Coordinates of C-alpha atoms and ligand atoms in Angstrom, one line a residue:
Q1 CA -109.2 21.7 129.9
I2 CA -108.2 18.5 131.9
S3 CA -104.9 18.2 133.5
L4 CA -102.8 15.8 131.9
K5 CA -99.5 14.4 132.7
H6 CA -98.8 12.3 129.3
G7 CA -101.0 14.1 126.6
S8 CA -99.8 16.0 123.9
H9 CA -96.5 17.9 124.4
R10 CA -96.8 20.6 121.5
S11 CA -99.8 22.1 120.1
G12 CA -99.8 23.3 116.8
K13 CA -97.3 22.2 114.0
R14 CA -93.7 21.5 114.1
T15 CA -91.6 24.3 112.9
D16 CA -88.2 23.0 112.5
A17 CA -86.7 22.4 109.1
T18 CA -86.7 18.7 109.7
M19 CA -90.5 18.3 109.7
Q20 CA -90.7 21.3 107.1
R21 CA -88.6 18.8 104.7
W22 CA -91.4 16.1 105.5
R23 CA -94.1 18.6 104.7
E24 CA -92.7 19.2 101.3
Y25 CA -91.9 15.2 100.5
G26 CA -95.8 15.1 98.5
L27 CA -95.3 11.5 97.3
G28 CA -93.8 8.2 99.8
Q29 CA -93.5 4.5 99.4
F30 CA -94.4 2.2 101.8
I31 CA -92.8 -1.1 101.5
H32 CA -94.3 -4.2 103.6
W33 CA -91.9 -7.1 103.2
G34 CA -91.3 -9.9 105.8
I35 CA -92.1 -13.6 106.4
Y36 CA -95.7 -13.0 105.6
S37 CA -94.3 -12.6 101.9
I38 CA -93.3 -16.1 101.8
P39 CA -97.1 -17.4 102.1
G40 CA -98.0 -14.3 99.8
G41 CA -101.9 -15.1 101.1
G42 CA -102.1 -18.7 100.8
W43 CA -100.4 -22.0 101.6
D44 CA -101.3 -25.7 100.7
G45 CA -103.7 -24.5 98.1
K46 CA -105.8 -23.1 100.2
T47 CA -106.1 -19.1 100.5
Y48 CA -106.5 -16.8 103.7
G49 CA -109.3 -14.4 103.5
G50 CA -107.5 -11.5 105.1
A51 CA -104.7 -9.2 104.5
A52 CA -101.7 -11.3 103.7
E53 CA -99.6 -9.6 106.3
W54 CA -101.9 -11.4 109.1
I55 CA -101.5 -14.8 107.7
R56 CA -100.0 -16.0 110.6
S57 CA -103.4 -15.4 112.4
W58 CA -104.9 -17.8 110.0
S59 CA -106.9 -20.8 112.2
G60 CA -109.7 -22.6 112.1
K61 CA -111.3 -25.3 109.7
D62 CA -109.9 -23.5 106.7
A63 CA -106.2 -23.2 107.7
P64 CA -103.6 -25.7 106.8
N65 CA -102.7 -28.6 109.3
D66 CA -100.5 -26.7 112.3
W67 CA -100.6 -23.6 110.6
R68 CA -99.0 -21.8 113.3
K69 CA -96.0 -24.0 113.8
T70 CA -95.6 -23.7 110.1
Y71 CA -95.6 -20.1 109.8
D72 CA -93.2 -20.1 112.6
N73 CA -90.7 -22.0 111.1
L74 CA -91.1 -20.3 107.6
Y75 CA -87.8 -18.1 108.6
K76 CA -85.8 -21.2 108.4
Q77 CA -86.5 -20.9 104.7
F78 CA -86.5 -17.0 104.3
N79 CA -83.9 -16.6 101.2
P80 CA -84.9 -13.8 99.2
V81 CA -82.5 -14.6 96.1
D82 CA -83.7 -11.7 94.0
F83 CA -83.4 -8.9 96.5
N84 CA -81.8 -6.0 95.3
A85 CA -82.3 -3.2 97.3
N86 CA -80.9 -0.6 94.8
K87 CA -83.2 -2.0 92.1
W88 CA -86.1 -0.8 94.6
A89 CA -84.5 2.5 95.4
E90 CA -83.9 3.0 91.6
Q91 CA -87.6 2.3 91.1
A92 CA -88.6 4.6 93.8
K93 CA -86.5 7.5 92.8
N94 CA -88.1 7.3 89.3
M95 CA -91.8 7.1 90.9
G96 CA -90.5 10.5 92.5
A97 CA -91.1 9.3 95.9
K98 CA -88.9 11.3 98.6
Y99 CA -89.4 9.2 101.2
V100 CA -90.0 5.4 102.2
I101 CA -91.5 3.5 105.2
F102 CA -90.2 0.2 105.1
T103 CA -91.2 -2.9 108.0
T104 CA -88.5 -3.5 110.3
K105 CA -91.0 -5.6 112.1
H106 CA -94.3 -6.5 112.0
H107 CA -97.0 -7.7 114.0
D108 CA -95.7 -11.5 113.8
G109 CA -92.6 -10.2 115.5
F110 CA -90.2 -11.1 113.0
C111 CA -87.0 -8.7 112.9
M112 CA -85.6 -7.8 109.4
W113 CA -82.6 -6.4 110.9
P114 CA -80.2 -8.9 113.4
S115 CA -81.8 -7.5 116.7
K116 CA -79.9 -9.1 119.7
Y117 CA -82.9 -9.2 121.7
T118 CA -84.5 -12.2 120.2
E119 CA -83.3 -15.0 118.1
Y120 CA -86.5 -14.1 115.3
T121 CA -84.5 -12.4 113.1
I122 CA -83.1 -12.0 109.6
A123 CA -79.7 -13.2 110.9
N124 CA -81.1 -16.8 111.7
T125 CA -82.1 -17.1 108.2
P126 CA -80.5 -18.5 105.1
Y127 CA -80.3 -14.9 103.9
K128 CA -78.3 -13.7 107.1
K129 CA -77.8 -10.2 106.1
D130 CA -79.2 -7.2 107.6
I131 CA -82.0 -5.9 105.2
V132 CA -83.1 -3.0 107.0
K133 CA -79.5 -1.7 106.5
E134 CA -79.4 -2.6 102.8
V135 CA -82.8 -0.9 102.6
V136 CA -81.8 2.1 104.7
D137 CA -78.2 2.7 102.4
A138 CA -79.7 2.1 98.8
Y139 CA -82.4 4.5 99.4
N140 CA -80.6 7.5 101.1
K141 CA -78.1 6.8 98.5
V142 CA -80.5 7.8 95.6
G143 CA -81.6 11.1 98.2
I144 CA -84.6 9.3 99.7
D145 CA -85.4 9.7 103.4
V146 CA -86.3 6.3 105.2
Y147 CA -88.5 6.0 107.9
L148 CA -89.0 2.7 109.9
Y149 CA -92.4 0.8 110.5
F150 CA -92.5 -0.9 113.7
S151 CA -95.3 -2.7 115.3
V152 CA -95.4 -2.6 118.8
M153 CA -97.9 -5.4 119.4
D154 CA -95.6 -8.3 118.8
W155 CA -97.6 -11.9 118.6
S156 CA -93.8 -13.8 118.7
H157 CA -92.9 -12.3 121.9
Q158 CA -93.7 -14.6 125.5
G159 CA -94.6 -11.2 127.4
W160 CA -97.1 -9.5 124.7
R161 CA -100.7 -9.3 126.5
Y162 CA -103.9 -8.0 124.6
D163 CA -104.7 -6.2 128.0
I164 CA -103.4 -6.9 131.2
K165 CA -105.9 -8.7 133.8
S166 CA -103.6 -10.4 136.5
P167 CA -100.4 -9.8 138.1
E168 CA -98.9 -12.7 136.0
D169 CA -99.7 -10.3 133.0
S170 CA -98.2 -7.4 134.5
I171 CA -95.4 -9.2 135.3
A172 CA -94.9 -10.7 131.6
F173 CA -96.0 -7.0 130.0
E174 CA -93.0 -5.3 132.0
S175 CA -90.5 -8.0 130.1
F176 CA -92.2 -7.1 127.1
K177 CA -91.8 -3.1 127.6
K178 CA -88.4 -3.7 128.3
F179 CA -87.7 -5.4 125.1
T180 CA -89.6 -2.8 123.1
R181 CA -87.4 -0.1 124.3
N182 CA -84.3 -2.2 124.0
Q183 CA -85.3 -2.5 120.1
L184 CA -86.4 0.8 119.5
L185 CA -83.4 2.5 121.0
E186 CA -81.4 -0.3 119.1
L187 CA -83.2 0.4 115.8
L188 CA -82.1 4.3 116.3
T189 CA -78.5 3.3 117.0
S190 CA -78.1 1.0 114.2
Y191 CA -79.9 3.4 111.5
P192 CA -79.1 7.0 112.6
S193 CA -79.8 8.3 109.0
A194 CA -83.3 7.0 109.9
K195 CA -85.7 10.2 109.9
G196 CA -88.7 8.7 111.9
L197 CA -90.6 6.0 113.2
W198 CA -93.8 4.7 112.0
F199 CA -95.6 3.2 114.5
D200 CA -98.3 0.5 114.2
G201 CA -100.0 -2.1 116.6
T202 CA -100.8 0.3 119.1
W203 CA -104.3 -0.2 119.9
D204 CA -104.8 -3.0 122.4
K205 CA -105.8 -2.1 125.9
S206 CA -101.9 -3.7 127.0
W207 CA -100.3 -0.5 125.5
V208 CA -103.0 1.8 125.9
K209 CA -102.6 1.5 129.7
Q210 CA -98.7 2.4 129.4
A211 CA -99.0 6.5 128.9
E212 CA -96.5 7.2 131.5
F213 CA -93.8 4.5 129.9
A214 CA -94.7 5.3 126.3
D215 CA -94.5 8.9 127.1
E216 CA -90.9 8.8 128.5
L217 CA -89.9 6.2 125.6
E218 CA -91.0 8.8 123.2
T219 CA -89.1 11.8 124.7
E220 CA -85.8 9.5 125.2
M221 CA -86.0 8.3 121.5
R222 CA -86.3 12.1 120.7
T223 CA -83.5 13.0 123.0
L224 CA -81.5 10.3 121.5
R225 CA -82.3 11.5 117.8
P226 CA -83.1 15.7 117.8
G227 CA -85.6 16.1 115.2
L228 CA -86.9 12.3 114.9
I229 CA -90.4 12.5 113.6
I230 CA -92.9 10.2 115.1
G231 CA -96.8 10.4 114.4
S232 CA -99.9 10.3 116.3
R233 CA -100.0 6.3 116.6
F234 CA -97.3 5.9 119.0
R235 CA -98.9 6.2 122.7
A236 CA -102.4 7.0 124.5
D237 CA -102.9 9.6 127.0
D238 CA -103.3 9.6 130.7
F239 CA -107.0 8.3 130.0
G240 CA -106.2 6.3 126.8
K241 CA -106.9 8.7 124.5
R242 CA -105.0 8.0 121.1
H243 CA -104.3 10.2 118.1
V244 CA -105.5 13.3 119.9
D245 CA -105.2 13.4 123.8
S246 CA -108.0 14.3 126.5
N247 CA -107.9 17.6 125.7
G248 CA -108.2 17.1 121.4
V249 CA -104.6 18.0 120.8
M250 CA -102.8 15.8 118.4
M251 CA -100.0 13.5 120.1
G252 CA -97.2 13.4 117.9
D253 CA -95.7 14.9 114.9
Y254 CA -98.4 14.5 112.3
E255 CA -101.6 12.5 112.1
Q256 CA -101.6 9.1 111.3
G257 CA -105.3 8.1 111.1
W258 CA -105.5 8.1 107.4
E259 CA -104.5 4.5 106.4
R260 CA -106.6 3.8 103.4
N261 CA -108.5 6.7 103.5
L262 CA -108.3 10.4 102.7
P263 CA -109.9 13.4 104.1
N264 CA -112.4 15.5 102.1
S265 CA -111.7 18.9 103.0
I266 CA -109.5 21.2 104.9
E267 CA -111.7 21.1 107.8
D268 CA -111.1 17.2 108.1
V269 CA -107.5 17.7 108.3
H270 CA -107.5 20.1 111.6
G271 CA -104.7 22.0 110.6
H272 CA -102.7 18.9 111.2
D273 CA -99.7 17.8 109.3
W274 CA -100.8 14.2 108.1
D275 CA -99.7 11.5 105.3
C276 CA -102.3 8.9 103.9
V277 CA -101.0 5.7 103.7
M278 CA -102.8 3.6 100.5
T279 CA -102.7 0.3 99.3
I280 CA -102.9 -0.5 95.5
P281 CA -105.6 -3.6 95.8
D282 CA -108.4 -3.0 98.1
N283 CA -106.6 -4.1 101.6
Q284 CA -103.3 -6.3 101.2
W285 CA -100.2 -4.7 102.4
G286 CA -97.9 -7.7 102.2
Y287 CA -97.7 -9.6 99.1
N288 CA -100.8 -11.5 97.9
S289 CA -100.3 -13.7 95.0
H290 CA -103.9 -13.0 94.2
W291 CA -105.3 -9.8 94.4
K292 CA -109.1 -9.6 94.9
G293 CA -111.6 -6.9 94.3
Y294 CA -110.5 -3.7 92.7
V295 CA -106.8 -2.8 91.9
K296 CA -106.3 0.7 91.9
T297 CA -105.2 2.6 88.3
P298 CA -102.1 4.8 88.2
Y299 CA -104.9 7.3 87.6
N300 CA -106.6 6.5 90.9
L301 CA -103.7 6.8 92.4
I302 CA -102.4 10.3 91.1
E303 CA -105.7 11.7 92.1
M304 CA -105.3 10.3 95.5
L305 CA -101.7 12.0 95.9
V306 CA -102.9 15.6 93.9
K307 CA -106.0 15.6 96.6
S308 CA -103.5 14.8 99.4
V309 CA -101.2 17.7 98.5
S310 CA -104.5 20.2 97.9
L311 CA -105.3 19.2 101.3
S312 CA -101.7 19.6 103.0
G313 CA -100.8 16.3 102.9
N314 CA -98.4 13.6 102.2
F315 CA -99.6 10.2 99.6
V316 CA -97.6 7.0 100.7
I317 CA -98.3 4.1 98.2
N318 CA -97.5 0.5 99.5
F319 CA -95.2 -1.9 97.5
G320 CA -95.5 -5.7 98.8
P321 CA -92.4 -7.6 97.3
D322 CA -93.0 -11.2 97.3
G323 CA -90.8 -13.8 99.1
K324 CA -88.0 -13.8 96.8
G325 CA -87.5 -9.9 97.0
N326 CA -89.4 -9.5 93.3
I327 CA -91.5 -5.9 93.0
R328 CA -94.2 -7.5 91.2
Q329 CA -95.4 -6.6 87.4
E330 CA -98.3 -4.4 88.4
E331 CA -96.8 -2.4 90.9
T332 CA -93.6 -2.2 88.8
S333 CA -95.8 -0.6 85.7
I334 CA -98.1 1.6 88.2
A335 CA -94.7 3.2 89.6
K336 CA -93.5 3.8 86.0
E337 CA -96.7 5.4 85.1
I338 CA -97.0 7.6 88.3
G339 CA -93.1 8.2 87.5
D340 CA -93.8 9.8 84.1
W341 CA -96.5 11.8 84.9
M342 CA -94.4 13.4 88.4
K343 CA -91.4 13.7 85.7
T344 CA -94.1 16.5 83.9
N345 CA -96.0 17.6 86.9
N346 CA -94.1 17.5 90.4
E347 CA -93.7 21.1 90.3
A348 CA -97.4 20.9 91.3
I349 CA -96.7 18.3 94.2
Y350 CA -93.3 19.0 95.8
G351 CA -93.4 21.7 98.4
C352 CA -97.0 22.6 97.5
S353 CA -99.9 22.7 99.9
H354 CA -103.7 23.7 100.3
A355 CA -104.6 26.5 98.5
D356 CA -107.5 28.9 100.4
M357 CA -109.6 28.7 97.2
K358 CA -113.0 27.4 96.7
K359 CA -113.0 23.5 95.4
Q360 CA -113.9 23.5 91.9
D361 CA -115.2 19.9 89.9
W362 CA -112.4 20.1 87.3
G363 CA -110.0 19.3 90.0
Y364 CA -107.6 20.3 92.6
F365 CA -105.3 23.5 93.6
T366 CA -102.1 23.4 94.9
Q367 CA -99.9 26.2 96.0
K368 CA -96.4 27.2 96.4
G369 CA -95.9 30.7 97.5
R370 CA -97.9 32.9 94.6
K371 CA -98.0 30.0 92.0
L372 CA -101.6 28.2 91.9
Y373 CA -101.2 24.7 90.5
L374 CA -104.7 23.6 88.6
T375 CA -104.6 20.0 88.3
V376 CA -107.1 19.0 85.8
F377 CA -109.4 15.3 86.0
N378 CA -112.5 16.5 85.0
R379 CA -112.3 18.9 81.9
P380 CA -115.0 20.9 81.6
I381 CA -117.3 20.7 78.2
N382 CA -116.7 24.5 77.9
N383 CA -112.9 24.3 78.4
C384 CA -113.4 26.9 80.8
L385 CA -111.8 26.3 84.5
N386 CA -113.6 28.3 86.9
V387 CA -111.5 30.2 89.4
E388 CA -113.0 32.2 92.6
I389 CA -110.8 34.4 94.6
S390 CA -112.2 35.5 97.8
E391 CA -108.7 37.2 98.8
K392 CA -109.2 41.0 98.4
G393 CA -106.8 42.9 95.9
V394 CA -105.1 39.5 94.5
K395 CA -105.9 38.6 90.7
P396 CA -104.3 36.0 88.2
T397 CA -101.6 37.8 86.0
K398 CA -100.4 34.8 84.0
A399 CA -101.9 31.3 83.2
Y400 CA -100.2 28.6 81.3
F401 CA -99.2 24.6 81.0
L402 CA -96.8 23.3 83.5
A403 CA -95.5 21.0 80.6
N404 CA -95.0 23.3 77.9
K405 CA -95.6 26.7 79.3
L406 CA -97.5 27.7 76.4
P407 CA -100.1 30.4 77.7
V408 CA -103.5 30.1 78.5
A409 CA -106.3 32.4 78.3
I410 CA -107.6 34.4 81.7
Q411 CA -111.0 35.9 81.2
D412 CA -112.2 38.1 83.7
A413 CA -115.6 36.4 84.7
G414 CA -117.2 39.2 86.9
K415 CA -118.1 38.8 90.6
N416 CA -120.7 36.1 91.9
K417 CA -122.8 37.0 95.1
Q418 CA -120.0 36.6 97.7
N419 CA -118.4 39.4 95.9
N420 CA -115.4 36.6 95.0
N421 CA -113.6 37.6 91.7
L422 CA -114.6 34.9 89.3
Y423 CA -112.4 34.0 86.3
N424 CA -112.4 31.3 83.5
I425 CA -108.9 29.9 82.6
V426 CA -109.6 29.0 79.2
I427 CA -108.2 25.4 77.7
P428 CA -107.5 25.7 73.9
A429 CA -110.0 23.5 72.3
K430 CA -107.1 21.9 70.1
Y431 CA -105.4 20.8 73.1
I432 CA -105.8 16.9 73.8
S433 CA -104.7 15.0 76.8
D434 CA -105.0 11.6 78.2
K435 CA -103.8 12.5 81.5
P436 CA -104.7 14.9 84.1
F437 CA -102.7 17.9 83.3
V438 CA -101.7 21.1 84.9
I439 CA -102.1 24.7 84.5
V440 CA -100.0 27.2 86.3
L441 CA -101.5 30.6 87.4
E442 CA -99.6 33.3 89.1
L443 CA -101.0 35.5 91.3
E444 CA -100.4 39.3 92.2
E445 CA -101.6 41.9 94.4
S446 CA -103.7 44.3 92.3
Q447 CA -104.3 47.9 93.4
T448 CA -107.7 48.1 91.5
N449 CA -110.0 49.9 93.4
E450 CA -113.3 48.5 92.1
K451 CA -116.2 49.1 94.2
A452 CA -118.4 46.4 95.1
Y453 CA -121.3 46.1 92.9
Q454 CA -124.8 46.1 93.9
Q455 CA -126.2 42.9 95.9
A456 CA -129.6 42.0 93.9
R457 CA -132.6 42.8 96.5
T458 CA -134.3 39.2 96.7
Ligands
1KN501 C1 -107.2 -4.2 112.8 O1 -107.3 -3.6 111.6 C2 -106.0 -3.1 111.1 C3 -105.6 -2.8 109.6 C4 -104.4 -2.7 109.3 C5 -103.1 -3.1 110.0 C6 -102.0 -2.7 109.6 N1 -101.5 -1.4 109.5 C7 -101.2 -1.7 108.3 C8 -100.2 -0.1 107.9 C9 -100.7 -2.7 107.8 O2 -99.5 -2.6 108.4 C10 -101.9 -3.5 108.5 O3 -101.2 -5.0 108.5 C11 -103.4 -3.3 111.6 C12 -104.7 -3.6 112.1

């Protein structure tokens, strides 16, 4: 046990109601929207190879002439005339999202709210109005909780440094730290209904060296907003360790490392709360007019959602509106498909978590109380869903389709070598579905005193 002043201040999950509400969300929406949405991954007929929200960093011979100057003046033309926060919120509601994470400031430093600590904000664009407020109000109105994405790394600020290597760097970075604290307190004060902050841009050495400052700032924010939810990405400990401190204890309220990645087993989760944030194309968060590579189907995303909940996590799908404030057609149709599926099956998602059952090939278990939800992605040829119950004295008493409550048969298939009780849940052969479907299995304690059967001698 290494003694730490600025490591994790809590081990184990948070047990308060606010965090429990977060745990039950299941599905969330990420929105990346900012100045980078104007170029949309290219400029002057040239396309940028990286993620569209990083286009300010475009340089070298491939970049348009004077690109940095061009980019840093884009805010003067930012006027998203098609933006309608209520339409976005309605679409997210219909998709079944319970929370939204919205980019207040990305790495380029442009503020989507009228911050009083810099000129580089929405107030100085033709649009003028406070976009963060419009999003917060519209999503809250339809019952979706709002979390504010904030990039600590800020390329527009004179005081930002990737590392601190000289007294001049230290003085500059002190001014940057003051600016960052001011903006964060400003966000918490201006948008009191925001439930949490989603930090990014916290990997550089300069920030990793600020254990005491970041720890005190996190405490100050939590004091200002009791119940505030902050993930594992915000700060580093006394020795620069991030996400988990030097004693292996997670910092923050949930694991924020699952970006475009998913755990594969409950062991990967280490008992932490977590969410996965996922792009629809391979790696584009901000609007990119030409999606390259594989674009995930609604089916891919529904499987990731169910897998996340089956491992006690939330799944957050990213949307990247364009420079005029439109959500593109591909994202609109995905939101619709997922929403249609959620309307029928959300009972297997909301408030559910990992079931201590052996993973089966046909799909995933999620559980809430004594109800097991079997979401089937790979229907067995013999229509029998294998279920192994290792918990002694527990047996399934009822099985039925979630969609229409029609019963399905439960066959007792004896015991396997580990003495687990095996069951076949039998899907009627005539039942046809071109979408993943859910079967509910109700469990009850059984008093049977069956003896364990003789193990084979081998
Ligand atoms: C250096 O690798 C990355 C990858 C993604 C990011 C940002 N995190 C995502 C949530 C997006 O905001 C992406 O720009 C930053 C650095």
